[in-house]
Coordinates of C-alpha atoms (C1' of nucleotides) in Angstrom, one line a residue:
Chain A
X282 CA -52.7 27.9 -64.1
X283 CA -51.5 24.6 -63.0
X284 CA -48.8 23.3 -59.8
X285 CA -47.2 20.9 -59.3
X286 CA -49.1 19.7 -56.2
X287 CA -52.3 18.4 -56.4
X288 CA -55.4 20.9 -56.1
X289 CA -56.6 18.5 -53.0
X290 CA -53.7 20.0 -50.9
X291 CA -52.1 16.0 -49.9
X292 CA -48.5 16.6 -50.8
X293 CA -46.1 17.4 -48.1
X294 CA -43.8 20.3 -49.6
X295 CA -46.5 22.0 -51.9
X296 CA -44.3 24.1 -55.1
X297 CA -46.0 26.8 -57.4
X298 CA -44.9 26.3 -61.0
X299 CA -45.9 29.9 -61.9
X300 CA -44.3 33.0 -61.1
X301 CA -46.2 34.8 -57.9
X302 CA -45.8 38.8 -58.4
X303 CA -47.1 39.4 -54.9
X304 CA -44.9 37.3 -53.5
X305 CA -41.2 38.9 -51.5
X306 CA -39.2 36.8 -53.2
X307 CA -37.3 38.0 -56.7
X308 CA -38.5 37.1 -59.8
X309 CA -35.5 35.4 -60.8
X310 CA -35.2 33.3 -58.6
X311 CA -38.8 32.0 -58.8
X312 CA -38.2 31.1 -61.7
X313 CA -34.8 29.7 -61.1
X314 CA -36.5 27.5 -59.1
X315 CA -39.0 26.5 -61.1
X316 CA -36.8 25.2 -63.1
X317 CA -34.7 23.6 -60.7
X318 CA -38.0 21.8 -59.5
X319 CA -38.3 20.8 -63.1
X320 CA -34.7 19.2 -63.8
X321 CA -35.4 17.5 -60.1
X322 CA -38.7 16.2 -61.2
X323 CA -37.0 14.8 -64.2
X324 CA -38.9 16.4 -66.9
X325 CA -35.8 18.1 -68.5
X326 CA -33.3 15.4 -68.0
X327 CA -29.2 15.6 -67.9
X328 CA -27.8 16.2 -71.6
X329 CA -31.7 17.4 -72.7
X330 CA -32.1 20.9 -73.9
X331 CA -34.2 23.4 -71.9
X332 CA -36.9 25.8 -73.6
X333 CA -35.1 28.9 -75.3
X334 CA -34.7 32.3 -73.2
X335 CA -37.3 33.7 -75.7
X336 CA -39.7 30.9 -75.3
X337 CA -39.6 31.3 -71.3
X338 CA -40.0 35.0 -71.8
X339 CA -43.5 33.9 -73.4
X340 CA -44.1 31.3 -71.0
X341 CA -43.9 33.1 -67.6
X342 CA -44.6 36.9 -69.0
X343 CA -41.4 38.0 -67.4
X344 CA -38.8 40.4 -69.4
X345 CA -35.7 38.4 -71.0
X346 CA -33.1 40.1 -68.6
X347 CA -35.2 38.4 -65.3
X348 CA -34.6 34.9 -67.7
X349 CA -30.8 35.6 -68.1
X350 CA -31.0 36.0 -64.5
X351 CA -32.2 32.9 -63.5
X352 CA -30.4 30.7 -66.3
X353 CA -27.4 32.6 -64.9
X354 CA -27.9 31.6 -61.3
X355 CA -28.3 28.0 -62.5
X356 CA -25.9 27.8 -64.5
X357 CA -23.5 28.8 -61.4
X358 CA -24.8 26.4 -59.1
X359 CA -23.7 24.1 -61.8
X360 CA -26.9 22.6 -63.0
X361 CA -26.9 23.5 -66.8
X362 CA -24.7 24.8 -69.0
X363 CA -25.5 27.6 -71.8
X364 CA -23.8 27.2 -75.1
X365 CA -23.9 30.6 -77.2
X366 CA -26.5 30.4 -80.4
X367 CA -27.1 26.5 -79.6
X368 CA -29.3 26.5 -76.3
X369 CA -29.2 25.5 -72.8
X370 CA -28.6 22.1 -71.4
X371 CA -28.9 20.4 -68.4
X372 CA -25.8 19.4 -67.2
X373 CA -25.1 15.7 -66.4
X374 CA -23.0 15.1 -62.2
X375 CA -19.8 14.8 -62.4
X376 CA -17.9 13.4 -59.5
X377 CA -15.1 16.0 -60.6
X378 CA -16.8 19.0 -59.4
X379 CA -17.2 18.3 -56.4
X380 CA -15.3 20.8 -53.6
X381 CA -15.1 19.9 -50.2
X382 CA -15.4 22.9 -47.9
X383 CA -14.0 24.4 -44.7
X384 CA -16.8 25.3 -42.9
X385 CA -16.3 22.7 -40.1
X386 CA -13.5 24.7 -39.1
X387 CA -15.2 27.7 -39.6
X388 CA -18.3 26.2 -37.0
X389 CA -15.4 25.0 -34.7
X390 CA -14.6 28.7 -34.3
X391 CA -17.3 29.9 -33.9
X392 CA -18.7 28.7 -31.5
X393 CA -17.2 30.7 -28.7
X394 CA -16.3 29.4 -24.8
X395 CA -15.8 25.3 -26.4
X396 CA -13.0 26.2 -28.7
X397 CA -10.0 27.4 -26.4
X398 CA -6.7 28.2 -28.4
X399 CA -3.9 27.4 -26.1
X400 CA -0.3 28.5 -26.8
X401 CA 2.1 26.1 -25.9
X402 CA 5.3 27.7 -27.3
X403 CA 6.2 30.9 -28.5
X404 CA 9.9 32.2 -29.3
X405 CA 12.3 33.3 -32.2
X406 CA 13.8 30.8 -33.8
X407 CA 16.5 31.6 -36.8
X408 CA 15.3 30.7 -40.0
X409 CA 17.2 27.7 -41.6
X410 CA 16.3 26.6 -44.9
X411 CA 13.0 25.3 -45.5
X412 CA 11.7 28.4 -43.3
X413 CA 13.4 31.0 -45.5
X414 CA 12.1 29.7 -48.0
X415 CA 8.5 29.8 -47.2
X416 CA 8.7 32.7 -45.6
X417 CA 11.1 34.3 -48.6
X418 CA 13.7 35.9 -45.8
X419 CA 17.3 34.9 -45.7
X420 CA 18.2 32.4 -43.7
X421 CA 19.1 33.3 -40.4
X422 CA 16.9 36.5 -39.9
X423 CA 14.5 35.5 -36.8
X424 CA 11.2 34.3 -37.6
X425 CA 8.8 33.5 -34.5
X426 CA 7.9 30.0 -33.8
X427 CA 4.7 29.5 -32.5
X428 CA 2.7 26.1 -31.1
X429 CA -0.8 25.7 -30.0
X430 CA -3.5 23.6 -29.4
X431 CA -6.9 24.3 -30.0
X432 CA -8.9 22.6 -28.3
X433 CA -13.1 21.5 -28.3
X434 CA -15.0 21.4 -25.3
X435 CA -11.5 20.7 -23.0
X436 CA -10.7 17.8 -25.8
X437 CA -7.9 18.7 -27.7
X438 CA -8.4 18.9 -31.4
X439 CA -5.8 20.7 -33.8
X440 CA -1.9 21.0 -33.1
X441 CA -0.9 23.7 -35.0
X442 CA 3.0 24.8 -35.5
X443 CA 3.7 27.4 -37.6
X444 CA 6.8 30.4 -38.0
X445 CA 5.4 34.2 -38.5
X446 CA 7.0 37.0 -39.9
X447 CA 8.7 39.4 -37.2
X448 CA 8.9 42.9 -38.1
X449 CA 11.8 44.4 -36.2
X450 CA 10.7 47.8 -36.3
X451 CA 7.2 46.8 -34.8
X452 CA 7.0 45.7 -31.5
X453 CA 5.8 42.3 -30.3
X454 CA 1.8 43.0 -28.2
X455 CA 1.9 40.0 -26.2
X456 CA -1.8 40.0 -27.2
X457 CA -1.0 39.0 -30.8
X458 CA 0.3 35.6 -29.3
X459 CA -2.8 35.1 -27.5
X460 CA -5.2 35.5 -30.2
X461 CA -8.3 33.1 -30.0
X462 CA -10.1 33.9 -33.5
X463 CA -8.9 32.8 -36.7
X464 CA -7.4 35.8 -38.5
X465 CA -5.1 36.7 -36.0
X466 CA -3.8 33.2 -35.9
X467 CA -2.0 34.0 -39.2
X468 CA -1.0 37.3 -38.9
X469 CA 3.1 37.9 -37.5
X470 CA 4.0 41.0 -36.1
X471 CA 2.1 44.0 -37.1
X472 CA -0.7 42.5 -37.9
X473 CA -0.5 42.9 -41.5
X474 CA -3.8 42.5 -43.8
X475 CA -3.6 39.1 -45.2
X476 CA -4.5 39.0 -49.1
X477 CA -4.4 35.6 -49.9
X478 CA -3.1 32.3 -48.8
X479 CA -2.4 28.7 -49.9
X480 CA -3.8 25.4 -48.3
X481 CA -2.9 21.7 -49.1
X482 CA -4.3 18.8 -47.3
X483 CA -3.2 15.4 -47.4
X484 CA -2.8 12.3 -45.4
X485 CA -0.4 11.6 -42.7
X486 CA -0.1 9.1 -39.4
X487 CA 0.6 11.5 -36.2
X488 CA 4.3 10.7 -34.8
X489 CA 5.2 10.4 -30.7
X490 CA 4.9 14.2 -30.1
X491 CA 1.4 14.8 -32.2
X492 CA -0.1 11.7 -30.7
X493 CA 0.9 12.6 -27.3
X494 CA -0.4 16.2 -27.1
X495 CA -3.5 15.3 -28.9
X496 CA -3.8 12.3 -26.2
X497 CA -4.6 9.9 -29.1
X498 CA -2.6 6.7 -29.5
X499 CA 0.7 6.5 -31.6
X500 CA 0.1 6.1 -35.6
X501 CA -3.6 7.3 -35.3
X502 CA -4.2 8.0 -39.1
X503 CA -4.5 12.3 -39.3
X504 CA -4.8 15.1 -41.8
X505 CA -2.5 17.9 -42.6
X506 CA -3.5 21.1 -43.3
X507 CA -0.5 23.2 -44.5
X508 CA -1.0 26.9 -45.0
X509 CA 0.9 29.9 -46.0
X510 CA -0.4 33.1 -45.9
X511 CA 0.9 36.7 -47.7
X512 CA -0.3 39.9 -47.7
X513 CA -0.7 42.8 -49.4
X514 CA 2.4 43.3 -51.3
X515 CA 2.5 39.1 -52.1
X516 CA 4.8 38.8 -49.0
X517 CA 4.4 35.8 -46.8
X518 CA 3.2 36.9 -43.4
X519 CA 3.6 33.0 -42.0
X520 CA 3.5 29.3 -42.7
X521 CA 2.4 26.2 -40.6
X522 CA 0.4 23.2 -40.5
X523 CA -2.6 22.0 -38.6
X524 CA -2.4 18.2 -37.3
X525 CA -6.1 16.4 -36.6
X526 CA -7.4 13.5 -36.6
X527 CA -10.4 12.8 -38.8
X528 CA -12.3 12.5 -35.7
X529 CA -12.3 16.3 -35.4
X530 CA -11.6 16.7 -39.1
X531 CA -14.0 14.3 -41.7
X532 CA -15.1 16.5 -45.0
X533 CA -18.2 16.2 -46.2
X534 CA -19.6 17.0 -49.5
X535 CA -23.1 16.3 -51.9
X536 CA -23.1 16.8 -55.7
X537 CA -25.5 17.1 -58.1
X538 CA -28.7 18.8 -57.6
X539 CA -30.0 20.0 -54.3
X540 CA -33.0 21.2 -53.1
X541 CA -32.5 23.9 -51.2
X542 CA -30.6 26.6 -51.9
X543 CA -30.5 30.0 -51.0
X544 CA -32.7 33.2 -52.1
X545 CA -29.1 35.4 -52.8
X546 CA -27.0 34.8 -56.1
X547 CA -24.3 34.7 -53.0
X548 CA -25.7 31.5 -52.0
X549 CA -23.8 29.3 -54.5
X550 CA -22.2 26.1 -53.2
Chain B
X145 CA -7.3 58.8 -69.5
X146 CA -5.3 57.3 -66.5
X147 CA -3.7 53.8 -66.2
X148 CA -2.6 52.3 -63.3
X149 CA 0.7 51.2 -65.4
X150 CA 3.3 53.8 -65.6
X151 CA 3.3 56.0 -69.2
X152 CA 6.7 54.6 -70.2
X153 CA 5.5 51.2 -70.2
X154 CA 7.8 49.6 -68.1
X155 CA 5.2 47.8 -66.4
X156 CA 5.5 44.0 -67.2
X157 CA 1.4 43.3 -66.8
X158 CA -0.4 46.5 -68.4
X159 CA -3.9 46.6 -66.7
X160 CA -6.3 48.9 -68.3
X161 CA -8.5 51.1 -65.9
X162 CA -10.9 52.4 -67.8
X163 CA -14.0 50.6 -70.0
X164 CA -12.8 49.4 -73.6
X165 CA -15.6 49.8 -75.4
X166 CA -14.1 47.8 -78.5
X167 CA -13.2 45.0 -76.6
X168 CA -14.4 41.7 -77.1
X169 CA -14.8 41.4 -73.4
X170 CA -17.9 42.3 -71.7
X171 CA -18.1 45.9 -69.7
X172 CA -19.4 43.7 -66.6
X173 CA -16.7 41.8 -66.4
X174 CA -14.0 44.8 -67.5
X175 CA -15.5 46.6 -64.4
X176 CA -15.2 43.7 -62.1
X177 CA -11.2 43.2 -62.8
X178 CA -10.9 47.0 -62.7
X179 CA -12.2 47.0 -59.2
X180 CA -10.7 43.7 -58.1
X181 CA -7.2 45.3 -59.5
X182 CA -8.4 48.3 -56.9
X183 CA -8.6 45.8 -54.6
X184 CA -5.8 43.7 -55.1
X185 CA -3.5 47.4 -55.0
X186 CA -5.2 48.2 -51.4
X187 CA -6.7 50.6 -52.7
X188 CA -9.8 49.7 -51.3
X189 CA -8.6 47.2 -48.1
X190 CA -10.7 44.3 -46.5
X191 CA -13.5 46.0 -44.4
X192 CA -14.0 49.7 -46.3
X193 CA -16.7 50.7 -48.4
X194 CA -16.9 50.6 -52.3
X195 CA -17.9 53.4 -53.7
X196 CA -21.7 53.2 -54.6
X197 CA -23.1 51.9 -57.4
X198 CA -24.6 55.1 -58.8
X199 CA -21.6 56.5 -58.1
X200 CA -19.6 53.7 -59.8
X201 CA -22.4 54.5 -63.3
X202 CA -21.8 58.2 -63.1
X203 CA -17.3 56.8 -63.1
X204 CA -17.7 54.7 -65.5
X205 CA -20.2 55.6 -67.7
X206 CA -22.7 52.9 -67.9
X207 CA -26.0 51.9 -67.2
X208 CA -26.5 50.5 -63.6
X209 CA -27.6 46.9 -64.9
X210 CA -24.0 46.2 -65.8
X211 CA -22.6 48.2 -62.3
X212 CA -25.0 45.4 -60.8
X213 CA -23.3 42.4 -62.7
X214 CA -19.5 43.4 -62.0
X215 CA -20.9 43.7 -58.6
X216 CA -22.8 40.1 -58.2
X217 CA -19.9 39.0 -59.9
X218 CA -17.4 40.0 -57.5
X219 CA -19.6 39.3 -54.8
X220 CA -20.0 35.6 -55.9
X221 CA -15.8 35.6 -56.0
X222 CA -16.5 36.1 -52.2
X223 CA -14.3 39.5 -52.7
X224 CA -17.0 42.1 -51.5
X225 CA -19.9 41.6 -49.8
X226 CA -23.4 43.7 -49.7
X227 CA -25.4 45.0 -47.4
X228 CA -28.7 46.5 -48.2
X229 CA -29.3 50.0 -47.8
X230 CA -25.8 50.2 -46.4
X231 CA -23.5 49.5 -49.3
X232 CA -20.6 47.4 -50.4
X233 CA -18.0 46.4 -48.4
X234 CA -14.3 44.5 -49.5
X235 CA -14.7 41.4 -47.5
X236 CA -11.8 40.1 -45.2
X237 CA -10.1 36.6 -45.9
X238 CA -11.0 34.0 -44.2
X239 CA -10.2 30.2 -43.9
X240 CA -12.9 28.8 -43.8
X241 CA -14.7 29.2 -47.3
X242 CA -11.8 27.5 -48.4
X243 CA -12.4 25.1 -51.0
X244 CA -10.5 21.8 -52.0
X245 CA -11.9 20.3 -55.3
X246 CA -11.4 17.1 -56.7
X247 CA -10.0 18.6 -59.8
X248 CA -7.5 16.2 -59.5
X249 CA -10.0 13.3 -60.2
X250 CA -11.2 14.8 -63.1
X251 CA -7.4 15.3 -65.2
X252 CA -6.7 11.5 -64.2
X253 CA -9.9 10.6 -65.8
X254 CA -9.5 12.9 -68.9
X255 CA -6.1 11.7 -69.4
X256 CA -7.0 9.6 -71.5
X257 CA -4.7 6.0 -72.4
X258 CA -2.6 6.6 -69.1
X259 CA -5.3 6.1 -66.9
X260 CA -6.5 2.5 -66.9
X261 CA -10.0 0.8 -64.6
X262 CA -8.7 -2.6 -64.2
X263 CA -11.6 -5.1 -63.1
X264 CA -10.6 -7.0 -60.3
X265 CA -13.4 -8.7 -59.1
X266 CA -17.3 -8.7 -59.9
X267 CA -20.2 -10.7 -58.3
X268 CA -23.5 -10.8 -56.7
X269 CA -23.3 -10.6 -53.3
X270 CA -26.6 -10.2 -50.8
X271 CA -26.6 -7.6 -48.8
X272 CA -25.8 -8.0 -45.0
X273 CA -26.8 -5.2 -42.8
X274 CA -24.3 -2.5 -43.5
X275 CA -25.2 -2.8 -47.6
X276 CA -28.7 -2.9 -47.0
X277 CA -28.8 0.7 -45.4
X278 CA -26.4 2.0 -47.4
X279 CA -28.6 1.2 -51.0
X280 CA -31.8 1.1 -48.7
X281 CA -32.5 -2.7 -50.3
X282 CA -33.5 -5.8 -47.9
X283 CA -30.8 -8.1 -46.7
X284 CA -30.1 -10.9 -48.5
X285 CA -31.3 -9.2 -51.8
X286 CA -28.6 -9.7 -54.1
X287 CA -26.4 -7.0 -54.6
X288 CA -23.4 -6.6 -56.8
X289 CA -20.1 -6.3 -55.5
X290 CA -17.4 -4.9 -57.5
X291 CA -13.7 -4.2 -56.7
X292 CA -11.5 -2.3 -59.4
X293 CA -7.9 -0.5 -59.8
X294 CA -7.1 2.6 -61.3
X295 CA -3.5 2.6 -62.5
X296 CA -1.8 5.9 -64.0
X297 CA 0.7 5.1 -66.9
X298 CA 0.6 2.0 -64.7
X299 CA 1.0 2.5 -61.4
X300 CA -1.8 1.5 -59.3
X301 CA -3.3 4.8 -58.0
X302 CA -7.0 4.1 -57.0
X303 CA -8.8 1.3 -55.5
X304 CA -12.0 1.0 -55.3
X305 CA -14.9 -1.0 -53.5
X306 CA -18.3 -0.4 -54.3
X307 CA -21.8 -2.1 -54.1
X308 CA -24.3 -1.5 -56.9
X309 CA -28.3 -1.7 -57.2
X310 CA -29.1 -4.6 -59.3
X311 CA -32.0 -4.5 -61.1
X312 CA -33.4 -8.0 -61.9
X313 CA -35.9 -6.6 -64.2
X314 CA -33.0 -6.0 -66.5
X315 CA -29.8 -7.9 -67.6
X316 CA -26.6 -7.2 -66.6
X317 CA -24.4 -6.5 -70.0
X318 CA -20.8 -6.9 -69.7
X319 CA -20.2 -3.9 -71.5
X320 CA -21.4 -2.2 -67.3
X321 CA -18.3 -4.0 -66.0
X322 CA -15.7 -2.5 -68.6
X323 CA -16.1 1.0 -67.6
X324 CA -13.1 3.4 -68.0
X325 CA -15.2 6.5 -67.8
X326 CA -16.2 8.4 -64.7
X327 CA -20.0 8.2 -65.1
X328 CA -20.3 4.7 -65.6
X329 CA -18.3 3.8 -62.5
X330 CA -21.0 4.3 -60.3
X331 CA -24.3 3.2 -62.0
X332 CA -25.8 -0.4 -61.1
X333 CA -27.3 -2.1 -63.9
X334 CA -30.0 -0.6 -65.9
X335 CA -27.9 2.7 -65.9
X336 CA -29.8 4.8 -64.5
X337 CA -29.2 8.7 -64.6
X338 CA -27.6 10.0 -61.4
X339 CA -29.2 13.1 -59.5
X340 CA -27.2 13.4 -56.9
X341 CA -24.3 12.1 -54.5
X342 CA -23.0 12.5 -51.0
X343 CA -18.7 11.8 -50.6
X344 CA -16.8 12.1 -47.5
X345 CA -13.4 12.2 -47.0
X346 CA -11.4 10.9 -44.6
X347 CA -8.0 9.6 -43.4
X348 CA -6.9 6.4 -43.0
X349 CA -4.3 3.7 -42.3
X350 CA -3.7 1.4 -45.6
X351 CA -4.5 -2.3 -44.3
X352 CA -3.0 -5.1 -45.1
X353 CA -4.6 -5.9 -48.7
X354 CA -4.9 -2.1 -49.5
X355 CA -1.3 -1.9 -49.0
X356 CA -0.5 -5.0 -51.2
X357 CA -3.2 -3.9 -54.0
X358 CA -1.4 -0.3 -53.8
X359 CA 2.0 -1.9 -53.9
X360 CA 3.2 0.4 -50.9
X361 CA 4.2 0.0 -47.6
X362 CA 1.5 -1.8 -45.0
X363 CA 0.2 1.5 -42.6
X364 CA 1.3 3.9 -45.3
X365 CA -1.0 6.9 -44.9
X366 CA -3.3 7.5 -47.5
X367 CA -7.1 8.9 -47.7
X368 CA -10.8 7.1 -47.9
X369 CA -13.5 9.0 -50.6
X370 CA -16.4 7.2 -49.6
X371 CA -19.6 8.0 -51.7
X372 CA -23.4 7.4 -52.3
X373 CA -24.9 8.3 -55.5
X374 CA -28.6 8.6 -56.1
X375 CA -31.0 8.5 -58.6
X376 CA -34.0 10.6 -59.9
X377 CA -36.0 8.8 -57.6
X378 CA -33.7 9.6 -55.0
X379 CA -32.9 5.9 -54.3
X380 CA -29.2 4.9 -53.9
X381 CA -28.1 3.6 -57.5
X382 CA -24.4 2.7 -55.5
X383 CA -21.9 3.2 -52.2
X384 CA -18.5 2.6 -52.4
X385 CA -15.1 4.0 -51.3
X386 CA -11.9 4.7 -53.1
X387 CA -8.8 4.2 -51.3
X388 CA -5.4 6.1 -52.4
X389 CA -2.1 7.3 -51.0
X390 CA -1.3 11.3 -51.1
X391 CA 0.7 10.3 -53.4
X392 CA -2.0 10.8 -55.7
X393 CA -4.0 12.7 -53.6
X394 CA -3.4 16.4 -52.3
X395 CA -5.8 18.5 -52.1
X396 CA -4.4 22.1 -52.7
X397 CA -6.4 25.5 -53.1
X398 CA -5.7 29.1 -52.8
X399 CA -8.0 31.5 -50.7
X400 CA -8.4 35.6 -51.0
X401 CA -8.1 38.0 -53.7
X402 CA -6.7 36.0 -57.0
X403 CA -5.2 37.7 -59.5
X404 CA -7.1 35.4 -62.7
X405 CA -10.8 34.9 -63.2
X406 CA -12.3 33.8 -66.1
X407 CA -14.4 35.9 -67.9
X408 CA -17.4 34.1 -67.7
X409 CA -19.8 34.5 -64.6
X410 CA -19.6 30.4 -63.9
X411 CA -15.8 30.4 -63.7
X412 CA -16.6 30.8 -59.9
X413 CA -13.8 29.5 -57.5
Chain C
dG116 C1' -24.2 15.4 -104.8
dC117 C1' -21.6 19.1 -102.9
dC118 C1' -20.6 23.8 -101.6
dG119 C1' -21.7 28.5 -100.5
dT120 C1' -25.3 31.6 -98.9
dA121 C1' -29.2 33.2 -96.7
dT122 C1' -32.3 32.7 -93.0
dA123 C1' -34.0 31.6 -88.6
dC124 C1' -32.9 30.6 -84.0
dT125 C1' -30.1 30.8 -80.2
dT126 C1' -27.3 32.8 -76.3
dC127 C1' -25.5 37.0 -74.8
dC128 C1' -24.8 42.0 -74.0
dC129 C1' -26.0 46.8 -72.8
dT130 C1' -28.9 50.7 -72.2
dA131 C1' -32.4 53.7 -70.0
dT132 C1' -35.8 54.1 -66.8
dG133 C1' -38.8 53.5 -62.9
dG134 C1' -39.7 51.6 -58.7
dT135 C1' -39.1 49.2 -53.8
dA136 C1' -37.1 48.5 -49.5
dC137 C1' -33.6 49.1 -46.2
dT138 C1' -30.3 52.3 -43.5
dT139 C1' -28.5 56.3 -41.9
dT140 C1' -28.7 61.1 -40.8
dG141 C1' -30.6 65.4 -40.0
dT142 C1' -34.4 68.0 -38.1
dA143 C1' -38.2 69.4 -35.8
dT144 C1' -41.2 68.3 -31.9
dC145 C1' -42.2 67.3 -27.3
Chain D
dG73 C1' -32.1 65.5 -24.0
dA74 C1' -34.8 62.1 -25.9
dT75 C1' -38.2 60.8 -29.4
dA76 C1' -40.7 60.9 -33.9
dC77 C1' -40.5 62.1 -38.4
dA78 C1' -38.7 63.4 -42.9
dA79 C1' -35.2 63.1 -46.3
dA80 C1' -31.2 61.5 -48.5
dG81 C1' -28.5 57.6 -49.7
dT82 C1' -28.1 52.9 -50.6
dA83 C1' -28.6 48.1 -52.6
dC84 C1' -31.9 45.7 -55.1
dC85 C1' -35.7 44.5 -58.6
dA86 C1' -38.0 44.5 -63.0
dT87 C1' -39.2 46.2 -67.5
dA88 C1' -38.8 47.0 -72.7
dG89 C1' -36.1 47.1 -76.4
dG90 C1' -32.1 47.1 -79.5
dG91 C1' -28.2 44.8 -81.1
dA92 C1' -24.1 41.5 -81.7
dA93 C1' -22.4 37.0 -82.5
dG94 C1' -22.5 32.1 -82.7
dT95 C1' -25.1 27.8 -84.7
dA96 C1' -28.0 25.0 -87.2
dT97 C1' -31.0 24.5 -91.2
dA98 C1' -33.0 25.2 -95.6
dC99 C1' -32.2 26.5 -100.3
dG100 C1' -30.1 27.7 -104.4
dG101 C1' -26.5 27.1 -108.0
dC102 C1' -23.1 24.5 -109.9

DNA sequence: GCCGTATACTTCCCTATGGTACTTTGTATC
DNA sequence: GATACAAAGTACCATAGGGAAGTATACGGC
């Protein structure tokens, strides 16, 4: 009966406030967004409670599963909270959950022919301590120990040094050291699935050898990105670190409540 | 009628692979772990199909709502991904939806009594060019400046530089100065709700006075947050930047198949 | 005035069913 | 042999309804 929008047609991103059964997108997420739009516009405010499931089943003439729906997908994306037999509330930002993402590295990878991965060094290297234990083997059994340098558009970007498993009854493809997409970076001989992995990043200033194969000048301020990777039977497969400077590496964020989001219940984040 | 855990109960983590009706969990959720666990075993490996979800209701024994939940579920884990008309596949790990969170943040804030917001400095300050973007205000309208400390069980952890909106239309209480908590670090006077924020994070060198505040060593690695906040109006309510070694900053996360989850559909991540 | 109980309201779960739209595969036609 | 069409299989959507369990509120008895 009534939008958002004025009936004239002068506002620039026009929003129906009523669900449109003709229309391709899902139910749910109509009305998910409705009720985004609302929290955004301020009419239900941070702390406030929303309407009751029951009371939006009236309001919109949907069925109460579609409502779960949508408070579900909201309450995912972090924007209200449900509390069992009390209600639903809008949820107030918090500078806690905020997650900084990947996906520059992901982009960097993607984009084929300007990343190159170049290998620098490849060999096996006995494990002393601090490699047997990452890698859980004893110390002495060969690991390989691999360095590269990926680099953007001919500009060199990430030094990367890490020690992969070597599976002695496999033998080495030269093709597994010349990998240019992300998986296979991680993978040691035999190419084993990997099932999970661990990251840490924190601060560091790039020594004499970082700083001079990433042509940037002595105690440039840099990230590390250490990873260790296992696979199917919680083995480590390999360990290593990236080096970058927050030229190529500066994570970005936003918190609270967005616009735009996606159609998908994938979409969250 | 079958268990993945052998009979004699040797096992040290009996896991279930059938639907406990009696249980206080919810079937969605006991049918998400039960294929995750399928997952986890190899069972079904990064790339195959999942069975299909009629198939999965004729298995299991219930209704193809709740098949569609464990499946959304999982698929919002970023285990499986689905593809319309084709089915469901186990999804490969990848780096890049990685996820650091400033989890961190939050425990030093809920800690409470060992985590201390020391006031350094306060004042109005107008706003020269940089400010005036960054709060979208006029240079020369007064802003206020604000410089603060976090120590844990008194060490100095956190500092932090920040401008906030003044509003002259309303007084500035003292009580705005004393904040401890989170939320009222980054509100300018008048408190107004916060909608959303934008944060960055980089690397840095500690300068001179960082290095003295922080009582480390001058050039001692460490990270910059920066943030804006916003209100519902979508004007900037604040920018500032928070400064800290990785002493007290490392951002750590874990990517693939986990073993826990919680049980609830928001536990996401 | 205080405590236990009943009642209403709330979130939350699951079922059963029907339908839509996309994808692959087999089949008949040309 | 290639193309058009039909059919099967698939992920998705929405409905209507019944029930369980937690929470606040009103009411009675003491």
């Amino acid at each position: 009966m009534s939008t958002l929008t004025s009936p004239k047609g002068g506002s620039p991103a026009p929003f129906p406030m009523e669900i449109q059964r003709d229309s391709d997108q899902p139910v749910y997420t109509q009305l998910a967004d409705i009720l985004r739009q609302q929290i955004l516009a301020g009419i239900f405010q941070p702390g406030q409670k929303l309407p009751s499931e029951a009371m939006l089943v009236d309001t919109y003439n949907v069925s109460p599963m579609t409502v779960r729906r949508a408070i579900n997908l909201l309450a995912a994306q972090g924007i209200i909270s449900t509390a069992h037999g009390r209600g639903t509330f809008v949820k107030e930002v918090q500078l806690s959950n905020a997650a900084f993402y990947l996906q520059d590295l992901k982009e960097l990878f993607n984009s084929e022919g300007t990343t190159v991965v170049k290998l620098i060094e490849a060999r096996f290297l006995p494990a002393d301590e601090r490699v047997s234990r990452k890698l859980q083997i004893k110390p002495g059994v060969r690991a390989i120990y691999i360095r590269r340098l990926l680099t953007v558009e001919d500009q060199p970007a990430f030094y990367h040094r890490g020690y992969l498993i070597y599976d002695p009854t496999r033998p080495v493809v030269e093709s597994e050291f010349q990998v240019t997409d992300l998986k296979g970076l991680f993978r040691g001989s035999g190419n084993p699935l990997i099932k999970s992995g661990e990251l840490s990043l924190e601060a560091t200033v790039l020594n004499e050898e970082e700083a001079g194969i990433l042509q940037v000048p002595l105690h440039t301020p840099g990230m590390v990105l250490e990873h260790t990777f296992y696979d199917f039977r919680d083995k480590p497969v390999s360990w290593g670190w990236f080096v970058c400077t927050n030229q190529h590496l500066r994570l970005y964020t936003r918190v609270g409540f967005e616009q735009t989001y996606g159609t998908r219940d994938e979409r969250i984040r």
